[in-house]
C-alpha positions as CSV (number, residue, x, y, z in Angstrom):
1,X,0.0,0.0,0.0
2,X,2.5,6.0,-1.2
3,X,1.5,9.1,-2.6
4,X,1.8,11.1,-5.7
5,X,3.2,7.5,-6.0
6,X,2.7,5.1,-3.3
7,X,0.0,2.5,-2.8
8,X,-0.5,-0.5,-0.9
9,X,-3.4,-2.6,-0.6
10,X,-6.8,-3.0,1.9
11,X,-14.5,-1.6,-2.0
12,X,-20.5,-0.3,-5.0
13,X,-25.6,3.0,-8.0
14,X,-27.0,6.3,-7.8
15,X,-25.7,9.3,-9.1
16,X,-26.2,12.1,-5.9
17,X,-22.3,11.8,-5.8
18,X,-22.9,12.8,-1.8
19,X,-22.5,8.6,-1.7
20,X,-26.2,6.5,-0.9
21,X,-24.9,6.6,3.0
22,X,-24.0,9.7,3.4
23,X,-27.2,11.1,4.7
24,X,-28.2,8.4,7.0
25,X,-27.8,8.8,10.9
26,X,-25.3,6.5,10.7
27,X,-22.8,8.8,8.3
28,X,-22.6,10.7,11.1
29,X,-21.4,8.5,14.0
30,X,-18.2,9.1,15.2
31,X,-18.1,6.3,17.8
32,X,-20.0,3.6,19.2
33,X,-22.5,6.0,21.5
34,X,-23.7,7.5,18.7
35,X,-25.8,4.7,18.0
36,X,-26.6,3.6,21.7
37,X,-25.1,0.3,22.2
38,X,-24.1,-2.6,20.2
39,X,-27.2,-4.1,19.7
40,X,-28.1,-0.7,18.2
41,X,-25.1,-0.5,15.5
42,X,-25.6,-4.3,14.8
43,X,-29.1,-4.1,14.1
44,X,-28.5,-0.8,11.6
45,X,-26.0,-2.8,9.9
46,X,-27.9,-6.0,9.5
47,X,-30.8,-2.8,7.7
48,X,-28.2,-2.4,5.6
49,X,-27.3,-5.6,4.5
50,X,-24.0,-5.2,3.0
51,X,-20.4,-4.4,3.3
52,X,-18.6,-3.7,0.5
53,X,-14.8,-4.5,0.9
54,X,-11.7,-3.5,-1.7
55,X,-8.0,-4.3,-2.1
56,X,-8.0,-7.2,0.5
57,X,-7.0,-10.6,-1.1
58,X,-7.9,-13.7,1.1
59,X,-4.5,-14.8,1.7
60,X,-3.3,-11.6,3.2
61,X,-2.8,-11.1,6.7
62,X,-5.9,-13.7,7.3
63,X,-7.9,-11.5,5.6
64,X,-10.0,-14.9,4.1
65,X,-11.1,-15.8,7.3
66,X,-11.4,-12.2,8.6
67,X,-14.5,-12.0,5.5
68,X,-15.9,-15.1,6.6
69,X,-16.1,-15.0,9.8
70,X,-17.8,-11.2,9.9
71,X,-20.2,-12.0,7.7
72,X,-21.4,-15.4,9.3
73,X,-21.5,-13.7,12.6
74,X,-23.5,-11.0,11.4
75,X,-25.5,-11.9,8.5
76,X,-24.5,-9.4,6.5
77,X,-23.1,-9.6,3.0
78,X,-19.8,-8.9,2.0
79,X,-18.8,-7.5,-1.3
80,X,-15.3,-7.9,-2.5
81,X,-13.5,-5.5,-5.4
82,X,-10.3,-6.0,-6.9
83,X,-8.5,-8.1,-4.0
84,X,-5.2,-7.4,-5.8
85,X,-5.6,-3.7,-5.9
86,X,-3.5,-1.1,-4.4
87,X,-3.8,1.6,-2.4
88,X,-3.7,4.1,-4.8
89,X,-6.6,1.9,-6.6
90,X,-8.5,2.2,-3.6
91,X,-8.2,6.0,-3.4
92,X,-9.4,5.8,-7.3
93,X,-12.5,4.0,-6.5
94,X,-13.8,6.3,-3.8
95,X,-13.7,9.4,-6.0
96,X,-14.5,7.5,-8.9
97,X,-17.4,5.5,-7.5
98,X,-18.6,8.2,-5.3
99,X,-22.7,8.4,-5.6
100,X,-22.4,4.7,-6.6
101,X,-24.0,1.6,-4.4
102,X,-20.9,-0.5,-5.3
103,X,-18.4,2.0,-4.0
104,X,-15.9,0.9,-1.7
105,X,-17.5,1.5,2.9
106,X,-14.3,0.7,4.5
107,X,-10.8,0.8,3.3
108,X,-7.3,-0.8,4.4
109,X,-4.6,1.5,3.1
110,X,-0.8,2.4,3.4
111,X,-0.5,4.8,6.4
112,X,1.0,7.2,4.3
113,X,-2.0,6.8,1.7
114,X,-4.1,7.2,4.6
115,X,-3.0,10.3,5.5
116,X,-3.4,11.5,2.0
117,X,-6.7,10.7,1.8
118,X,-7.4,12.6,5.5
119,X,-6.2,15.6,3.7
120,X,-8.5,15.3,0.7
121,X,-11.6,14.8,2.8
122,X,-12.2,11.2,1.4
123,X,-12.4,9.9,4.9
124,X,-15.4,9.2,7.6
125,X,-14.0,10.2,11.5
126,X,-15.1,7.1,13.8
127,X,-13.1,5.9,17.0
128,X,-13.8,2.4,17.6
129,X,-14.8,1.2,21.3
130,X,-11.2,-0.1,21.9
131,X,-9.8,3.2,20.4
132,X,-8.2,4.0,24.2
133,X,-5.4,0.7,23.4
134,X,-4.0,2.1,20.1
135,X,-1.2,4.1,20.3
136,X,-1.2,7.6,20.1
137,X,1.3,7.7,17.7
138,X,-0.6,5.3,15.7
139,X,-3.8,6.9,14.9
140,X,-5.3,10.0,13.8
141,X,-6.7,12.0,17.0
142,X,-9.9,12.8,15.2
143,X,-10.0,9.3,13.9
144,X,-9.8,9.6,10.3
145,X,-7.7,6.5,10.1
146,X,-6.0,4.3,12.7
147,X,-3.1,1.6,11.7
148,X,-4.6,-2.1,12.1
149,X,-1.6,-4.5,12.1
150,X,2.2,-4.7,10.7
151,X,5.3,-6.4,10.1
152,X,8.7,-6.4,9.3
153,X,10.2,-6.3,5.5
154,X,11.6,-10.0,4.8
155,X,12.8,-12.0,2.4
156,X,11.1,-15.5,1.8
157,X,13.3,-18.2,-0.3
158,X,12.6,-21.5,-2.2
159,X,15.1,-23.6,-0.2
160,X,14.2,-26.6,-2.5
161,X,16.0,-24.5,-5.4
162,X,18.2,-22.3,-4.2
163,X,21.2,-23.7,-1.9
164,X,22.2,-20.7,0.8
165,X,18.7,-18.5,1.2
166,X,19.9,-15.2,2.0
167,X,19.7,-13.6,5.7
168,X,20.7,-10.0,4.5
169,X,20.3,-7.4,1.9
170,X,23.6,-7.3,1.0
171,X,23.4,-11.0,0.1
172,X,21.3,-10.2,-2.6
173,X,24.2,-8.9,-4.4
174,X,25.5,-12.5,-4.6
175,X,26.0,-13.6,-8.1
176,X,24.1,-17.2,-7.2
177,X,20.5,-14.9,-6.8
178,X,20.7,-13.8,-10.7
179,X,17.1,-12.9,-12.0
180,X,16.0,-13.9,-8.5
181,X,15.5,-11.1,-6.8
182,X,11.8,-9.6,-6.6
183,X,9.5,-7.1,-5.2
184,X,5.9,-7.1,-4.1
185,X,4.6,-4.5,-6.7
186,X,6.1,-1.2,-7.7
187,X,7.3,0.8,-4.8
188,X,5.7,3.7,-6.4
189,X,2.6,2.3,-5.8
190,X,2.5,-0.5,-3.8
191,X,3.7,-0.1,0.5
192,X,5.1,-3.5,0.6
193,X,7.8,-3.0,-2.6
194,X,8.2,0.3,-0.9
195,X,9.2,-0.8,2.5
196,X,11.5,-3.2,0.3
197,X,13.8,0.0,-0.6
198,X,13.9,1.7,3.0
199,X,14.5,-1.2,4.6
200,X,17.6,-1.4,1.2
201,X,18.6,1.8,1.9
202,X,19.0,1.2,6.3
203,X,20.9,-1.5,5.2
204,X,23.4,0.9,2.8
205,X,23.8,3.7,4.9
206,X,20.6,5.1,4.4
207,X,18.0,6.3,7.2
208,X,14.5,7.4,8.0
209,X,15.6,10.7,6.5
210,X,17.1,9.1,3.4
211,X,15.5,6.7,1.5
212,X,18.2,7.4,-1.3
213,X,20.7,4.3,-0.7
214,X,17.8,2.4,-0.8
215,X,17.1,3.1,-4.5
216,X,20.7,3.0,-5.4
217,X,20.8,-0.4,-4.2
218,X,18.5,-1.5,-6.7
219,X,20.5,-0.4,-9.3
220,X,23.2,-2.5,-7.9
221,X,20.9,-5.5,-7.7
222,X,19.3,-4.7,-11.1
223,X,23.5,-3.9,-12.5
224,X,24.6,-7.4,-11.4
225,X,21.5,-9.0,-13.2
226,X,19.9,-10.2,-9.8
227,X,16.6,-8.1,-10.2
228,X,12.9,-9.8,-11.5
229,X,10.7,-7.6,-12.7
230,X,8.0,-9.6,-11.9
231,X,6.1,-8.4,-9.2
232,X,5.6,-11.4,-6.6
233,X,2.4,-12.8,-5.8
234,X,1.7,-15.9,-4.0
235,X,0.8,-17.7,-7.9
236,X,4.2,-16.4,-9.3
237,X,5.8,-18.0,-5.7
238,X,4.5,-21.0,-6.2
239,X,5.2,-21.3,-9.9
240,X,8.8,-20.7,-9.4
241,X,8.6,-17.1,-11.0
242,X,10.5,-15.6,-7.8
243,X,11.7,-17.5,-5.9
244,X,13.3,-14.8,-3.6
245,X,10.4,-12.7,-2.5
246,X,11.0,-8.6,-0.6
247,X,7.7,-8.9,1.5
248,X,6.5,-8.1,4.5
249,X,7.1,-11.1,7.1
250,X,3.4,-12.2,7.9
251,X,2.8,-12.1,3.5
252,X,5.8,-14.8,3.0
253,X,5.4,-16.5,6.3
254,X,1.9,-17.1,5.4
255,X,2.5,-19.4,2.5
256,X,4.8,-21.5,4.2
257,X,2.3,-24.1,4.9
258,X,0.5,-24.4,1.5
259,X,3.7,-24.4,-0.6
260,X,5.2,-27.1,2.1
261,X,2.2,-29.0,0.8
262,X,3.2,-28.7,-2.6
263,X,7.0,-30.0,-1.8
264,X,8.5,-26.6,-1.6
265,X,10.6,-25.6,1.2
266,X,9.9,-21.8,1.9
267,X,12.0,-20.2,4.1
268,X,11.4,-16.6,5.7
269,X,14.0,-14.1,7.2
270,X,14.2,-10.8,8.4
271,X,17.3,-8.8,7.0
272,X,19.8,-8.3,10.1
273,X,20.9,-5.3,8.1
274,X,17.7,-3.6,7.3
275,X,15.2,-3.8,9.7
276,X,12.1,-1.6,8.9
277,X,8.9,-2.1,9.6
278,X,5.6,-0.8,8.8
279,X,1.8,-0.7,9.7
280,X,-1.2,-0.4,7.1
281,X,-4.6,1.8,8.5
282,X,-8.0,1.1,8.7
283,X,-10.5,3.7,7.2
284,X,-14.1,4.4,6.3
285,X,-15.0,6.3,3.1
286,X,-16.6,9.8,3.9
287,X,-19.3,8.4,0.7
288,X,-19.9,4.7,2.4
289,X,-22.9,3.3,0.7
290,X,-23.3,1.2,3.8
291,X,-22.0,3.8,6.9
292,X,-23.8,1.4,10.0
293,X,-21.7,-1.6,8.5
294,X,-18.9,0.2,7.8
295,X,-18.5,0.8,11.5
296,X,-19.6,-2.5,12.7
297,X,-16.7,-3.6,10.6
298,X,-14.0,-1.4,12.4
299,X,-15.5,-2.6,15.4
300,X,-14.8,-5.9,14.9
301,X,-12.0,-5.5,13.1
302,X,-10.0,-4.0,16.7
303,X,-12.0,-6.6,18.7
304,X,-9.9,-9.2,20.5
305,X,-11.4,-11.9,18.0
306,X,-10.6,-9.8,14.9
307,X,-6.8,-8.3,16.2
308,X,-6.6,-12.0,16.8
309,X,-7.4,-12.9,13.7
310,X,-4.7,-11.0,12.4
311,X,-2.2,-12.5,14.5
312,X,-3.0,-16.1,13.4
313,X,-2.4,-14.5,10.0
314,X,1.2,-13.9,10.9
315,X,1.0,-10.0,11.6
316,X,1.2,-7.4,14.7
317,X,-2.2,-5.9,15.7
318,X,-1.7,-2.8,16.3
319,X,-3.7,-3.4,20.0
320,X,-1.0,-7.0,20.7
321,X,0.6,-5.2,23.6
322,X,-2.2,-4.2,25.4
323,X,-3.6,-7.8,24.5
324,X,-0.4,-9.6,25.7
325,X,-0.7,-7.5,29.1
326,X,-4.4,-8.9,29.4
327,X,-3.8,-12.1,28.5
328,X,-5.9,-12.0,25.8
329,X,-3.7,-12.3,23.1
330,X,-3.5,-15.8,20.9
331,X,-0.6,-17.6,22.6
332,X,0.4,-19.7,19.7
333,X,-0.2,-17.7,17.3
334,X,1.9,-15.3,19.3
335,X,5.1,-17.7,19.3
336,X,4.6,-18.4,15.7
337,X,5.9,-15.1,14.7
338,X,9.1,-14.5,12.7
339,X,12.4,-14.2,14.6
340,X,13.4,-10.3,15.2
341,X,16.7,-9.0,15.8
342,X,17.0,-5.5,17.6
343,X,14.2,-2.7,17.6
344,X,12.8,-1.1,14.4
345,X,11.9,2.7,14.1
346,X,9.3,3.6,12.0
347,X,8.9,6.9,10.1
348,X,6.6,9.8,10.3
349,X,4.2,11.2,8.4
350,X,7.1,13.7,7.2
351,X,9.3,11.2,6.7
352,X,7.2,9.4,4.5
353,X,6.1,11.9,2.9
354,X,9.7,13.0,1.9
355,X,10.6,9.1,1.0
356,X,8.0,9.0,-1.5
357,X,8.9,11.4,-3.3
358,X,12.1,10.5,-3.7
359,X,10.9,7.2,-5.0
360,X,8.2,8.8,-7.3
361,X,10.9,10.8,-9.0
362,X,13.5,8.0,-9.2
363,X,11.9,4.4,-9.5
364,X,10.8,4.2,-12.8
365,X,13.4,6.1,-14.5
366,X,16.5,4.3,-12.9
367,X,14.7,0.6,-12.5
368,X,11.8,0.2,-14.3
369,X,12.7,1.9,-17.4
């Protein structure tokens, strides 16, 4: 999931374009109270009838069982739009879909895409009911958008092809990765390819202030023939297209079980050199054709069965500490998590916004073209 540039993953017509929700009670609610209980925002959702969901593939982060579970729980049905799409496609389809019935309720962007779309009023203020155990420095104080879950950049390997899977990103200089090396999408547009190049450039010198080394690395990679083009997905893993995937942890840890069923051994690392890590956000479109479902969805979304839900799925819920002090935290799903060595910073809004530019301007010029 980045601006004039970045994306990163994450959903219905009439033709008001003020959005079919927008002038229900329920466009207005900025938190639970609003509608009186939870009995009271359940049974305006269940009016409704329908979510409608975008950019969120079933095999990311749990997101599969996350659908599932939501609407069997509630009844409600759950419409799903381009489940490959970026965040800069989800951006598209509010404005473009505005008015519409199939227009996307809730969104799952890059922060930084988040906080673009806070600026260009695409975005519904509502603090969930657990909104007290997310960070301050994670959320929006008016709640425009509020980060969901994370990880750490990684690099997942076909050890049934390749002989040494690398543990660094300087490895990936090694003439035994040629054509091997790929990214999760285009770091102009895509959060996880992006997060690939910071995480490049702390490992070359670079910083949260310089994303710079980063691209320069590339070239490097790209110079000594060990770049693929192909942007990863979990079809191209498990053909053999890249078998050395740049993705966040909980994306290549997650197929380590299906492609072990297929015969392939898939290992995972985080880069001792590069450690960056990285949160998406949670949102709900100012235009939701559905607003009481939209917020029914947030709400279970930071409940301790959907943050847990995540976890299983290999990523950090952005509530897991205050979980883990509770004890309510999934304990083996907990342990199941991806080594870590040392503590990872993660940039500001500046800072990203900076970073992406620098990517925006240099990217396609100097790798893709």
């Amino acid at each position: 999931m980045v601006a004039a540039g970045l994306a990163l993953t994450a959903c219905g017509s009439s033709d008001s374009g003020s959005g079919g929700g927008s002038d229900s009670d329920a466009a207005s609610a900025t938190s639970l109270d609003d509608f009186g209980d939870m009995d009271a925002l359940v049974a305006a959702a269940q009016a409704e009838g329908t979510l409608n969901v975008i950019a969120l593939p079933r095999d990311w982060a749990n997101y599969g069982t996350m659908l599932d579970e939501f609407s069997e729980l509630y009844g409600i049905e759950i419409n799903s739009a381009t489940p490959d799409g970026s965040s800069q496609d989800e951006l598209n389809a509010v404005t473009s879909q505005r008015g519409q019935e199939r227009a996307p309720d809730v969104l799952d962007l890059g922060t930084a895409f988040a906080q673009q779309a806070a600026a260009q009023d695409l975005l519904a203020p509502y603090q969930v009911a657990t909104w007290d155990e997310i960070p301050e420095d994670q959320k929006d104080p008016d709640g425009l958008w509020y980060n969901d879950y994370g990880g750490y950049i990684s690099i997942g390997c076909n050890a049934t092809v390749i002989e040494v899977c690398p543990t660094t990103m300087e490895d990936l200089l090694d003439p035994q990765y040629a054509g091997q090396v790929a990214l999760n999408g285009n770091p102009t547009q895509a959060a996880a390819a992006f997060g690939g190049v910071w995480a490049a450039s702390l490992a070359n010198g670079g910083s949260l202030d310089d994303i710079g080394p980063g691209i320069d690395f590339f070239v490097d990679v790209k110079d000594a023939g060990n770049f693929n083009p192909v942007e990863i997905t979990p079809a191209t893993i498990q053909s053999g297209e890249t078998p050395l995937a740049i993705d966040w942890d909980y994306l290549n840890s997650g197929l380590t079980d299906t492609l072990s069923e297929q015969g392939v051994e898939w290992q995972v690392n985080v880069p001792t050199d590069g450690l960056f890590g990285g949160y998406y956000s949670q949102a709900i479109s100012a235009f939701a054709p559905h607003p009481a479902a939209a917020r029914l969805w947030q709400e279970y979304l930071y409940s301790d069965a959907g943050q847990n839900t995540w976890l299983e799925g290999g990523a950090r819920p952005v509530r897991l500490p205050s979980m883990q002090e509770d004890g309510t935290a999934d304990a083996d799903a907990l342990a199941a998590l991806p080594a870590v060595e040392g503590t990872a910073e993660f940039p500001t809004e500046a800072q990203q916004t900076a970073a992406q530019q620098v990517v925006a301007g240099r990217w396609n010029q100097e790798i893709s073209g």
